[in-house]
PDB file of C-alpha atoms in Angstrom:
ATOM      1  CA  UNK A   1     -57.700  46.192  68.893  1.00 52.00           C
ATOM      2  CA  UNK A   2     -55.092  46.722  66.175  1.00 57.00           C
ATOM      3  CA  UNK A   3     -53.992  43.093  66.462  1.00 59.00           C
ATOM      4  CA  UNK A   4     -57.471  41.769  65.705  1.00 62.00           C
ATOM      5  CA  UNK A   5     -57.802  43.844  62.538  1.00 66.00           C
ATOM      6  CA  UNK A   6     -54.453  42.620  61.214  1.00 62.00           C
ATOM      7  CA  UNK A   7     -55.390  38.988  61.720  1.00 62.00           C
ATOM      8  CA  UNK A   8     -58.790  39.478  60.106  1.00 70.00           C
ATOM      9  CA  UNK A   9     -57.348  41.189  57.050  1.00 68.00           C
ATOM     10  CA  UNK A  10     -57.388  38.666  54.176  1.00 71.00           C
ATOM     11  CA  UNK A  11     -55.769  40.862  51.548  1.00 73.00           C
ATOM     12  CA  UNK A  12     -52.846  39.110  49.865  1.00 69.00           C
ATOM     13  CA  UNK A  13     -53.775  35.589  51.004  1.00 75.00           C
ATOM     14  CA  UNK A  14     -54.377  34.578  47.401  1.00 80.00           C
ATOM     15  CA  UNK A  15     -50.800  35.584  46.557  1.00 82.00           C
ATOM     16  CA  UNK A  16     -49.445  33.320  49.275  1.00 80.00           C
ATOM     17  CA  UNK A  17     -51.598  30.418  48.047  1.00 83.00           C
ATOM     18  CA  UNK A  18     -50.421  31.035  44.501  1.00 87.00           C
ATOM     19  CA  UNK A  19     -46.749  31.069  45.516  1.00 86.00           C
ATOM     20  CA  UNK A  20     -47.141  27.869  47.531  1.00 85.00           C
ATOM     21  CA  UNK A  21     -48.962  26.106  44.662  1.00 87.00           C
ATOM     22  CA  UNK A  22     -46.428  27.382  42.123  1.00 89.00           C
ATOM     23  CA  UNK A  23     -43.476  26.081  44.149  1.00 86.00           C
ATOM     24  CA  UNK A  24     -45.249  22.751  44.664  1.00 86.00           C
ATOM     25  CA  UNK A  25     -46.070  22.301  40.963  1.00 89.00           C
ATOM     26  CA  UNK A  26     -42.578  23.394  39.947  1.00 87.00           C
ATOM     27  CA  UNK A  27     -41.050  20.910  42.423  1.00 83.00           C
ATOM     28  CA  UNK A  28     -43.162  17.975  41.250  1.00 86.00           C
ATOM     29  CA  UNK A  29     -42.442  18.857  37.615  1.00 89.00           C
ATOM     30  CA  UNK A  30     -38.701  18.938  38.297  1.00 85.00           C
ATOM     31  CA  UNK A  31     -38.917  15.535  39.990  1.00 85.00           C
ATOM     32  CA  UNK A  32     -40.960  14.083  37.120  1.00 90.00           C
ATOM     33  CA  UNK A  33     -38.521  15.317  34.469  1.00 90.00           C
ATOM     34  CA  UNK A  34     -35.574  14.084  36.527  1.00 87.00           C
ATOM     35  CA  UNK A  35     -37.103  10.595  36.709  1.00 88.00           C
ATOM     36  CA  UNK A  36     -37.855  10.525  32.979  1.00 92.00           C
ATOM     37  CA  UNK A  37     -34.375  11.730  32.101  1.00 89.00           C
ATOM     38  CA  UNK A  38     -32.736   9.278  34.517  1.00 89.00           C
ATOM     39  CA  UNK A  39     -34.634   6.330  33.057  1.00 91.00           C
ATOM     40  CA  UNK A  40     -33.564   7.354  29.552  1.00 90.00           C
ATOM     41  CA  UNK A  41     -29.898   7.649  30.532  1.00 90.00           C
ATOM     42  CA  UNK A  42     -30.082   4.363  32.462  1.00 91.00           C
ATOM     43  CA  UNK A  43     -31.251   2.704  29.245  1.00 92.00           C
ATOM     44  CA  UNK A  44     -28.251   4.175  27.394  1.00 91.00           C
ATOM     45  CA  UNK A  45     -25.923   2.830  30.110  1.00 92.00           C
ATOM     46  CA  UNK A  46     -27.673  -0.554  29.775  1.00 93.00           C
ATOM     47  CA  UNK A  47     -26.803  -0.514  26.074  1.00 92.00           C
ATOM     48  CA  UNK A  48     -23.179   0.354  26.929  1.00 93.00           C
ATOM     49  CA  UNK A  49     -23.021  -2.602  29.334  1.00 93.00           C
ATOM     50  CA  UNK A  50     -24.584  -4.930  26.744  1.00 92.00           C
ATOM     51  CA  UNK A  51     -22.171  -3.840  23.998  1.00 91.00           C
ATOM     52  CA  UNK A  52     -19.240  -4.222  26.392  1.00 91.00           C
ATOM     53  CA  UNK A  53     -20.412  -7.694  27.454  1.00 90.00           C
ATOM     54  CA  UNK A  54     -20.920  -8.657  23.804  1.00 88.00           C
ATOM     55  CA  UNK A  55     -17.333  -7.720  22.982  1.00 87.00           C
ATOM     56  CA  UNK A  56     -16.090  -9.594  26.052  1.00 86.00           C
ATOM     57  CA  UNK A  57     -18.207 -12.601  25.090  1.00 84.00           C
ATOM     58  CA  UNK A  58     -16.610 -13.149  21.691  1.00 80.00           C
ATOM     59  CA  UNK A  59     -13.986 -15.840  21.312  1.00 68.00           C
ATOM     60  CA  UNK A  60     -10.388 -14.752  20.952  1.00 75.00           C
ATOM     61  CA  UNK A  61      -6.923 -16.123  21.529  1.00 75.00           C
ATOM     62  CA  UNK A  62      -7.116 -15.794  25.326  1.00 80.00           C
ATOM     63  CA  UNK A  63      -9.292 -14.243  28.038  1.00 80.00           C
ATOM     64  CA  UNK A  64      -6.990 -11.253  28.441  1.00 85.00           C
ATOM     65  CA  UNK A  65      -7.699 -10.202  24.859  1.00 86.00           C
ATOM     66  CA  UNK A  66     -11.429 -10.772  25.380  1.00 84.00           C
ATOM     67  CA  UNK A  67     -11.318  -8.496  28.425  1.00 88.00           C
ATOM     68  CA  UNK A  68      -9.314  -5.873  26.493  1.00 90.00           C
ATOM     69  CA  UNK A  69     -11.869  -5.886  23.670  1.00 89.00           C
ATOM     70  CA  UNK A  70     -14.690  -5.376  26.176  1.00 89.00           C
ATOM     71  CA  UNK A  71     -12.824  -2.551  27.921  1.00 92.00           C
ATOM     72  CA  UNK A  72     -12.086  -0.941  24.567  1.00 91.00           C
ATOM     73  CA  UNK A  73     -15.798  -0.937  23.656  1.00 91.00           C
ATOM     74  CA  UNK A  74     -16.711   0.509  27.064  1.00 92.00           C
ATOM     75  CA  UNK A  75     -14.231   3.367  26.616  1.00 92.00           C
ATOM     76  CA  UNK A  76     -15.472   4.040  23.095  1.00 91.00           C
ATOM     77  CA  UNK A  77     -19.136   4.254  24.112  1.00 90.00           C
ATOM     78  CA  UNK A  78     -18.764   5.969  27.491  1.00 88.00           C
ATOM     79  CA  UNK A  79     -16.574   8.698  25.980  1.00 89.00           C
ATOM     80  CA  UNK A  80     -19.049   9.394  23.204  1.00 88.00           C
ATOM     81  CA  UNK A  81     -19.749  13.157  23.237  1.00 88.00           C
ATOM     82  CA  UNK A  82     -23.484  12.593  23.750  1.00 83.00           C
ATOM     83  CA  UNK A  83     -23.128  10.662  27.006  1.00 83.00           C
ATOM     84  CA  UNK A  84     -19.904  12.344  28.118  1.00 84.00           C
ATOM     85  CA  UNK A  85     -21.678  15.719  28.231  1.00 84.00           C
ATOM     86  CA  UNK A  86     -24.221  14.378  30.722  1.00 79.00           C
ATOM     87  CA  UNK A  87     -21.540  12.824  32.891  1.00 80.00           C
ATOM     88  CA  UNK A  88     -19.276  15.876  32.899  1.00 80.00           C
ATOM     89  CA  UNK A  89     -22.243  18.077  33.869  1.00 81.00           C
ATOM     90  CA  UNK A  90     -22.542  16.080  37.086  1.00 82.00           C
ATOM     91  CA  UNK A  91     -26.105  14.922  36.487  1.00 85.00           C
ATOM     92  CA  UNK A  92     -25.072  11.279  36.196  1.00 88.00           C
ATOM     93  CA  UNK A  93     -22.010   9.269  37.121  1.00 88.00           C
ATOM     94  CA  UNK A  94     -20.814   6.092  35.444  1.00 90.00           C
ATOM     95  CA  UNK A  95     -18.110   4.032  37.118  1.00 90.00           C
ATOM     96  CA  UNK A  96     -15.509   1.907  35.367  1.00 91.00           C
ATOM     97  CA  UNK A  97     -16.797  -1.291  33.816  1.00 91.00           C
ATOM     98  CA  UNK A  98     -16.132  -4.375  35.902  1.00 92.00           C
ATOM     99  CA  UNK A  99     -15.647  -7.286  33.529  1.00 90.00           C
ATOM    100  CA  UNK A 100     -15.513 -10.902  34.603  1.00 86.00           C
ATOM    101  CA  UNK A 101     -17.171 -13.683  36.592  1.00 83.00           C
ATOM    102  CA  UNK A 102     -19.825 -12.596  39.124  1.00 83.00           C
ATOM    103  CA  UNK A 103     -21.162 -16.053  40.037  1.00 80.00           C
ATOM    104  CA  UNK A 104     -19.974 -15.632  43.659  1.00 80.00           C
ATOM    105  CA  UNK A 105     -22.290 -12.622  44.035  1.00 80.00           C
ATOM    106  CA  UNK A 106     -25.354 -14.796  43.376  1.00 74.00           C
ATOM    107  CA  UNK A 107     -25.281 -17.765  45.763  1.00 72.00           C
ATOM    108  CA  UNK A 108     -27.855 -20.503  45.803  1.00 66.00           C
ATOM    109  CA  UNK A 109     -27.430 -22.000  42.355  1.00 57.00           C
ATOM    110  CA  UNK A 110     -27.550 -25.476  43.960  1.00 54.00           C
ATOM    111  CA  UNK A 111     -24.528 -26.574  41.962  1.00 56.00           C
ATOM    112  CA  UNK A 112     -26.216 -26.062  38.594  1.00 60.00           C
ATOM    113  CA  UNK A 113     -24.140 -24.943  35.644  1.00 59.00           C
ATOM    114  CA  UNK A 114     -26.958 -22.678  34.481  1.00 58.00           C
ATOM    115  CA  UNK A 115     -25.880 -19.864  36.836  1.00 59.00           C
ATOM    116  CA  UNK A 116     -23.579 -18.072  34.427  1.00 75.00           C
ATOM    117  CA  UNK A 117     -23.209 -14.549  35.724  1.00 81.00           C
ATOM    118  CA  UNK A 118     -20.256 -13.731  33.517  1.00 83.00           C
ATOM    119  CA  UNK A 119     -20.226 -10.369  31.825  1.00 87.00           C
ATOM    120  CA  UNK A 120     -20.132  -6.695  32.724  1.00 92.00           C
ATOM    121  CA  UNK A 121     -21.200  -4.582  35.697  1.00 94.00           C
ATOM    122  CA  UNK A 122     -21.260  -0.784  35.470  1.00 94.00           C
ATOM    123  CA  UNK A 123     -21.910   1.309  38.612  1.00 93.00           C
ATOM    124  CA  UNK A 124     -24.424   4.058  37.834  1.00 93.00           C
ATOM    125  CA  UNK A 125     -25.600   6.938  40.013  1.00 90.00           C
ATOM    126  CA  UNK A 126     -27.973   9.800  39.379  1.00 88.00           C
ATOM    127  CA  UNK A 127     -27.276  12.878  41.515  1.00 86.00           C
ATOM    128  CA  UNK A 128     -29.846  14.695  39.355  1.00 84.00           C
ATOM    129  CA  UNK A 129     -32.562  12.930  41.357  1.00 83.00           C
ATOM    130  CA  UNK A 130     -31.486  14.610  44.577  1.00 81.00           C
ATOM    131  CA  UNK A 131     -33.607  17.747  44.968  1.00 77.00           C
ATOM    132  CA  UNK A 132     -34.225  20.207  47.791  1.00 77.00           C
ATOM    133  CA  UNK A 133     -37.613  21.766  47.214  1.00 73.00           C
ATOM    134  CA  UNK A 134     -38.880  24.577  49.485  1.00 72.00           C
ATOM    135  CA  UNK A 135     -41.858  23.604  51.661  1.00 69.00           C
ATOM    136  CA  UNK A 136     -41.615  19.972  50.472  1.00 72.00           C
ATOM    137  CA  UNK A 137     -38.150  18.947  51.647  1.00 75.00           C
ATOM    138  CA  UNK A 138     -35.576  16.737  49.936  1.00 76.00           C
ATOM    139  CA  UNK A 139     -35.974  13.680  47.744  1.00 74.00           C
ATOM    140  CA  UNK A 140     -33.390  11.735  49.742  1.00 76.00           C
ATOM    141  CA  UNK A 141     -30.833  11.832  52.528  1.00 77.00           C
ATOM    142  CA  UNK A 142     -27.647  11.385  50.498  1.00 74.00           C
ATOM    143  CA  UNK A 143     -26.910  13.458  47.358  1.00 69.00           C
ATOM    144  CA  UNK A 144     -25.144  10.416  45.850  1.00 68.00           C
ATOM    145  CA  UNK A 145     -27.617   7.887  47.267  1.00 65.00           C
ATOM    146  CA  UNK A 146     -29.435   7.008  44.060  1.00 85.00           C
ATOM    147  CA  UNK A 147     -27.120   4.302  42.754  1.00 87.00           C
ATOM    148  CA  UNK A 148     -27.455   1.004  40.946  1.00 89.00           C
ATOM    149  CA  UNK A 149     -25.329  -1.562  39.167  1.00 91.00           C
ATOM    150  CA  UNK A 150     -26.255  -2.024  35.541  1.00 92.00           C
ATOM    151  CA  UNK A 151     -25.387  -5.563  34.488  1.00 91.00           C
ATOM    152  CA  UNK A 152     -25.207  -7.571  31.288  1.00 89.00           C
ATOM    153  CA  UNK A 153     -24.452 -11.250  31.684  1.00 85.00           C
ATOM    154  CA  UNK A 154     -23.833 -13.047  28.395  1.00 82.00           C
ATOM    155  CA  UNK A 155     -21.362 -15.639  29.691  1.00 73.00           C
ATOM    156  CA  UNK A 156     -18.182 -15.933  27.654  1.00 72.00           C
ATOM    157  CA  UNK A 157     -17.178 -17.953  24.613  1.00 76.00           C
ATOM    158  CA  UNK A 158     -14.237 -20.296  25.165  1.00 77.00           C
ATOM    159  CA  UNK A 159     -10.949 -18.931  23.879  1.00 76.00           C
ATOM    160  CA  UNK A 160      -8.764 -20.688  21.351  1.00 76.00           C
ATOM    161  CA  UNK A 161      -6.387 -21.765  24.107  1.00 79.00           C
ATOM    162  CA  UNK A 162      -9.255 -23.186  26.201  1.00 78.00           C
ATOM    163  CA  UNK A 163     -10.611 -25.097  23.194  1.00 76.00           C
ATOM    164  CA  UNK A 164      -7.189 -26.495  22.405  1.00 77.00           C
ATOM    165  CA  UNK A 165      -6.703 -27.604  26.019  1.00 82.00           C
ATOM    166  CA  UNK A 166     -10.176 -29.189  26.021  1.00 79.00           C
ATOM    167  CA  UNK A 167      -9.463 -31.059  22.785  1.00 77.00           C
ATOM    168  CA  UNK A 168      -6.151 -32.323  24.176  1.00 78.00           C
ATOM    169  CA  UNK A 169      -7.872 -33.521  27.375  1.00 81.00           C
ATOM    170  CA  UNK A 170     -10.486 -35.298  25.287  1.00 76.00           C
ATOM    171  CA  UNK A 171      -7.727 -36.974  23.257  1.00 73.00           C
ATOM    172  CA  UNK A 172      -5.939 -38.034  26.436  1.00 77.00           C
ATOM    173  CA  UNK A 173      -9.208 -39.408  27.852  1.00 77.00           C
ATOM    174  CA  UNK A 174      -9.809 -41.447  24.671  1.00 73.00           C
ATOM    175  CA  UNK A 175      -6.253 -42.761  24.836  1.00 73.00           C
ATOM    176  CA  UNK A 176      -6.881 -43.740  28.461  1.00 75.00           C
ATOM    177  CA  UNK A 177      -9.804 -45.886  27.330  1.00 76.00           C
ATOM    178  CA  UNK A 178      -7.536 -47.961  25.144  1.00 71.00           C
ATOM    179  CA  UNK A 179      -8.173 -46.257  21.821  1.00 68.00           C
ATOM    180  CA  UNK A 180      -5.074 -45.541  19.821  1.00 69.00           C
ATOM    181  CA  UNK A 181      -5.052 -43.113  16.985  1.00 64.00           C
ATOM    182  CA  UNK A 182      -1.941 -42.487  14.953  1.00 70.00           C
ATOM    183  CA  UNK A 183      -1.348 -38.834  14.126  1.00 67.00           C
ATOM    184  CA  UNK A 184      -4.759 -37.455  15.103  1.00 64.00           C
ATOM    185  CA  UNK A 185      -5.962 -34.249  13.453  1.00 65.00           C
ATOM    186  CA  UNK A 186      -7.653 -31.928  15.889  1.00 63.00           C
ATOM    187  CA  UNK A 187     -10.195 -29.696  14.202  1.00 65.00           C
ATOM    188  CA  UNK A 188     -11.564 -26.767  16.200  1.00 60.00           C
ATOM    189  CA  UNK A 189     -14.502 -24.768  15.042  1.00 61.00           C
ATOM    190  CA  UNK A 190     -15.825 -21.557  16.596  1.00 54.00           C
ATOM    191  CA  UNK A 191     -16.550 -23.332  19.861  1.00 54.00           C
ATOM    192  CA  UNK A 192     -15.593 -26.545  21.615  1.00 57.00           C
TER     193      UNK A 192
END
């Protein structure tokens, strides 16, 4: 008889409903803010990759110096106190910039020269998106599972050495056709 009265007693049920709803709303709010914050930081990392690719793109004496300029810009922007605070807090992780030719990662260009995937790739992960919410569960299986590569492909300007080699090949090809030029002046502009 006592058991039936305990089960029929509805006092306090509203408190349980309130706690469940509160935890659910709090969980969804945390997820929503995490997504918004992650998208904002991903846009900042996209800017870092673009600025790095832009510095790598610019013509210089040789490709090594182009790569160094890109790496220098990446270090400057990724160590900025604004973004460094987010990374050191563990909310986001940014890997080292990979600078170079990524054409092999995108097969199927059918031999066209238009597939120029030359630039910068930055690994990005957002552990802040991994949440364990009571009654609802987790947002994923792996705490580091939310990862992406943020890319900027701007190709690369030919270096001075590449332009000079191209001009010499062109001169040799003209000589091979029977044209003779005494003391040619090779003039290189910003490109080839």
